Coordinates of C-alpha atoms in Angstrom, one line a residue:
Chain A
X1 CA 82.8 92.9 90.4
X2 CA 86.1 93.4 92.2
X3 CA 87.4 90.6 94.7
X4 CA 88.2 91.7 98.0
X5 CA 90.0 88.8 100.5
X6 CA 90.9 88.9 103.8
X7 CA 90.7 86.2 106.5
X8 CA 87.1 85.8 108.5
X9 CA 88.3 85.8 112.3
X10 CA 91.1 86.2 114.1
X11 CA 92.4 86.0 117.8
X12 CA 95.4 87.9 119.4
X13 CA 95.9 88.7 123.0
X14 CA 95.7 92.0 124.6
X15 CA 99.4 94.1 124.1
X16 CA 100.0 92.1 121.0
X17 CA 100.5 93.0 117.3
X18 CA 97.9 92.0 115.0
X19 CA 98.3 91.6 111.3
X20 CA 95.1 91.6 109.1
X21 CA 95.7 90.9 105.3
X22 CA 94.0 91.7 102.4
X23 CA 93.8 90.9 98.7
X24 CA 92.7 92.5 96.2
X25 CA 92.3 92.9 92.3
X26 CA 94.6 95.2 90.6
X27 CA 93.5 96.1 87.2
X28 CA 92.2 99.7 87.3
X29 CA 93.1 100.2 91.5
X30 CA 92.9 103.4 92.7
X31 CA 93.1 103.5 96.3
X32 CA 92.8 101.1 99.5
X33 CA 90.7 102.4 102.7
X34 CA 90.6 100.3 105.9
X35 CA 87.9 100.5 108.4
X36 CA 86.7 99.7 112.1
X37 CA 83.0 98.5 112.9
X38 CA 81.9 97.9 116.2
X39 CA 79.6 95.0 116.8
X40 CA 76.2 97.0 115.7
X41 CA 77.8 100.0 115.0
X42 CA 78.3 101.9 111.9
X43 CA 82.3 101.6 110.2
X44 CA 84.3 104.2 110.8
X45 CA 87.4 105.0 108.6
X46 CA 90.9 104.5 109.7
X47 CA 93.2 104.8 106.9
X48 CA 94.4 104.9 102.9
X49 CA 96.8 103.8 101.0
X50 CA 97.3 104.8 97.1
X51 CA 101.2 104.6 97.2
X52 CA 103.6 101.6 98.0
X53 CA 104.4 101.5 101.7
X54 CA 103.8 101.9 105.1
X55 CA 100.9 104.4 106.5
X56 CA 101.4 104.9 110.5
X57 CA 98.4 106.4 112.5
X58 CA 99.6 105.7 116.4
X59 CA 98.9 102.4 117.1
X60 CA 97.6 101.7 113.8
X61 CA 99.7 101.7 110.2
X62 CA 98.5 100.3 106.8
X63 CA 100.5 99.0 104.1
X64 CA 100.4 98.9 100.7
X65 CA 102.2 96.8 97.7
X66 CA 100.7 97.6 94.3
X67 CA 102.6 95.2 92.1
X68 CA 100.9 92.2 94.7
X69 CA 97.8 93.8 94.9
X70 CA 98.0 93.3 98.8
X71 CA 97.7 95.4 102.5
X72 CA 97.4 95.0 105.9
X73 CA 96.5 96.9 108.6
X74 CA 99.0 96.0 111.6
X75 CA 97.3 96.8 114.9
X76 CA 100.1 97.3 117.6
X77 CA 99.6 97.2 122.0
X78 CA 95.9 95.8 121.4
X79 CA 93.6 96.4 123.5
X80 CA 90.3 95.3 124.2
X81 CA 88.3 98.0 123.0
X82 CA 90.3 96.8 119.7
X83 CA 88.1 94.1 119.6
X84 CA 86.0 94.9 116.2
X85 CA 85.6 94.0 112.4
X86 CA 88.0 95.7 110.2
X87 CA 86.8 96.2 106.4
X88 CA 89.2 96.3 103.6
X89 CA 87.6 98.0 100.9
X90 CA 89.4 99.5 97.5
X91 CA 88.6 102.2 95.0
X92 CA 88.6 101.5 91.7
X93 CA 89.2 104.4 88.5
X94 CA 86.4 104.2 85.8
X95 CA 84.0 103.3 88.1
X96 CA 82.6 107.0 88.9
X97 CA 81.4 108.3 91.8
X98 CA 83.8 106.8 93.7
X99 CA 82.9 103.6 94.4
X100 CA 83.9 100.8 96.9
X101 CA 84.2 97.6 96.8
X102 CA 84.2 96.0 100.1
X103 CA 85.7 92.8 101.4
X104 CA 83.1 90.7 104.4
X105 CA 85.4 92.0 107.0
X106 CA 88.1 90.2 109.7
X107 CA 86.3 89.8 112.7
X108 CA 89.4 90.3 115.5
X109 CA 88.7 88.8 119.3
X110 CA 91.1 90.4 121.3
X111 CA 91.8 88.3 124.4
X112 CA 93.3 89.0 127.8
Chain B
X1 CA 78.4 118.8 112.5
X2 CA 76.0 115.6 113.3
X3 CA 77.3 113.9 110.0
X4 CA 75.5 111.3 108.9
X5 CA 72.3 110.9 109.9
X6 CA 69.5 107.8 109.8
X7 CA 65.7 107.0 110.5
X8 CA 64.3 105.0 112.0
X9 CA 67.4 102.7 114.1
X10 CA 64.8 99.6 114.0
X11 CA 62.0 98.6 111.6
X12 CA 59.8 95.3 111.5
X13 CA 57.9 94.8 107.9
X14 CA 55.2 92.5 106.9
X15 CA 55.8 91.2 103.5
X16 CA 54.7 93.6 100.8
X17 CA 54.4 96.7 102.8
X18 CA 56.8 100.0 102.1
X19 CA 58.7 102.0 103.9
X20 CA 61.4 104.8 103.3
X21 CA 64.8 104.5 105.2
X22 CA 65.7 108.9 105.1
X23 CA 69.1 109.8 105.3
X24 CA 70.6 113.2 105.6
X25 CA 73.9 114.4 105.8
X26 CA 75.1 118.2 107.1
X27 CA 78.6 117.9 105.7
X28 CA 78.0 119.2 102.1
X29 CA 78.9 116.2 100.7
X30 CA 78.1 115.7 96.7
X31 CA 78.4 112.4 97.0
X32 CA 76.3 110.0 98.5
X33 CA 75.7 106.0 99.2
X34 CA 73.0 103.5 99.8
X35 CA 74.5 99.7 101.4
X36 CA 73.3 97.0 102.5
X37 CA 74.8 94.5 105.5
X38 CA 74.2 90.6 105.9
X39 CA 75.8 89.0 108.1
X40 CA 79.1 87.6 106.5
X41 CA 78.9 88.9 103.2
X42 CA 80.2 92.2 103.8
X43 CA 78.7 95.6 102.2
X44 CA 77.1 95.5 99.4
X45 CA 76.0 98.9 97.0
X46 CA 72.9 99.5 96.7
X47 CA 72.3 102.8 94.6
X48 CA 74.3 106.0 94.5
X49 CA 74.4 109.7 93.9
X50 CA 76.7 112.1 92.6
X51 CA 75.1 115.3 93.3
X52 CA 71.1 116.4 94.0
X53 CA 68.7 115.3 90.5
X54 CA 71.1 112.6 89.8
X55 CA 71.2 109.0 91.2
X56 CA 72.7 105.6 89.4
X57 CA 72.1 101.9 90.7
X58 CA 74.9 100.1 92.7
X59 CA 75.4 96.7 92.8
X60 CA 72.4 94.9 94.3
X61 CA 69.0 97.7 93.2
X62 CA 66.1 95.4 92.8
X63 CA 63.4 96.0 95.0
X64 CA 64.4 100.1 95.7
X65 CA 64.3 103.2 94.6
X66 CA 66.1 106.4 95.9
X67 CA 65.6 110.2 95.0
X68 CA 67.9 112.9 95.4
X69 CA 66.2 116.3 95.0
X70 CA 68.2 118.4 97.8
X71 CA 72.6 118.2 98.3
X72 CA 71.2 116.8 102.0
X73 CA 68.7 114.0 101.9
X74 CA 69.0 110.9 99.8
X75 CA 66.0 108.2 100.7
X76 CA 65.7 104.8 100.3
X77 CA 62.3 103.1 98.9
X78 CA 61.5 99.7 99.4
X79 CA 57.8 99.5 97.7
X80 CA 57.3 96.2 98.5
X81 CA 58.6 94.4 101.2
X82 CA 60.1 91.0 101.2
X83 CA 61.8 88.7 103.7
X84 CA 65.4 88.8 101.3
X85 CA 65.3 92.7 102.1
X86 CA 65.9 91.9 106.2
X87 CA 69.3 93.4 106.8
X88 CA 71.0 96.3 107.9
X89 CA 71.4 99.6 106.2
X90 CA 74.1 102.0 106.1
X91 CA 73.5 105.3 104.4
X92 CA 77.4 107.0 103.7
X93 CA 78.8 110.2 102.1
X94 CA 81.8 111.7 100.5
X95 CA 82.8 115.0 99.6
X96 CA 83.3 116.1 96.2
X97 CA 86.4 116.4 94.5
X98 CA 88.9 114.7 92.1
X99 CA 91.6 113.0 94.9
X100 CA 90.5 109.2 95.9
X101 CA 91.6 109.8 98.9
X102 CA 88.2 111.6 100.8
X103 CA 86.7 108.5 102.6
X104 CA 83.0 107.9 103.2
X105 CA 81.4 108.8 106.5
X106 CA 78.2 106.1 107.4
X107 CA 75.1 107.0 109.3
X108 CA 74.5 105.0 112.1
X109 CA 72.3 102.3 110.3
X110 CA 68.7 101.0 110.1
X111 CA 68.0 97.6 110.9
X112 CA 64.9 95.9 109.2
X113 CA 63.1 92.7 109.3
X114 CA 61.2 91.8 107.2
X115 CA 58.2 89.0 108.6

């Protein structure tokens, strides 16, 4: 299967910028999604990258470098409902129906 | 729309029983997805569907089975229960359609034990 990276935890206090990274394999990419989960919640998509650059969604942008075969989603003026696991997950061609492949998730504490 | 839909929220097994996780989605969607959740290991595919009558296994399919016979349902199967099967699952959808771009939308989960 595809490797997905990203760190386990992180910490950041509220009003910061957060910036999770995330590896992934690039033979055959086709797309990167990034998405929230609430402690016993479901995910919940935030945003995609196919192209090289930066994605901005209010206080949340995604970037993309297809040569590295790496993102992050940058989380700006955190708050504490921020507090979540974000999922890196990419799409890969040949493998039908649209597939993912997801990484174990960044779990983010946000602090006051 | 309600989306993504899942029954039961909770579930408690005895070994070797069977039970079927349903999953319905009111969205049209061609495209639909069985996961399963561990703690720390991230999502993991269980089977798949590209359209009603057709269904293909994902990445971890022993111990279920799944039907698709309607665009709206797509059940799980677990014939016969066993304590590696205690975990959360996500039932998730996608429209049809040649862009990657069209994310999945998950149901709200199902959360077995297995004892």
């Amino acid at each position: 299967g595809q490797n997905i990276d990203q760190p386990t935890e992180m910490t950041a206090t509220e009003g910061a910028i957060v910036q999770i990274n995330c590896t992934y394999q690039t033979s055959g990419f086709n797309g990167l999604f990034w998405y929230q989960q609430h402690a016993g919640e479901a995910p919940t998509f935030l945003s995609y990258n196919v192209l090289d650059g930066l994605e901005e969604k209010g206080r949340f942008s995604s970037f993309l470098s297809r040569s590295k075969g790496y993102s992050y989603l940058l989380l700006k003026e955190l708050q504490m409902k921020d507090s979540a696991s974000y999922l890196c997950a990419s799409s890969y061609s040949g493998a039908g129906s649209y597939q993912l492949t997801f990484g174990k998730g960044t779990k983010l504490s946000v602090i006051p | 729309n309600a989306g993504v839909t899942q029954t039961p929220k909770f579930r408690i097994l005895k070994i070797g029983q069977s039970m079927t996780l349903q999953c319905t989605q009111d969205m049209n969607h061609n495209y639909m997805y069985w996961y399963r959740q561990d703690p720390g290991m991230g999502l993991k595919l269980i089977y798949y569907s590209v359209g009603a009558g057709i269904t293909d296994k994902g990445e971890v399919p022993n111990g279920y089975n799944v039907s698709r016979s309607t665009t709206e349902d797509f059940p799980l199967r677990l014939e016969l229960a066993a304590p590696s099967q205690t975990s959360v699952y996500f039932c998730a959808s996608r429209a049809a359609g040649t862009s990657s771009s069209a994310p999945q939308y998950f149901g709200p989960g199902t959360r077995l034990t297995v004892l």
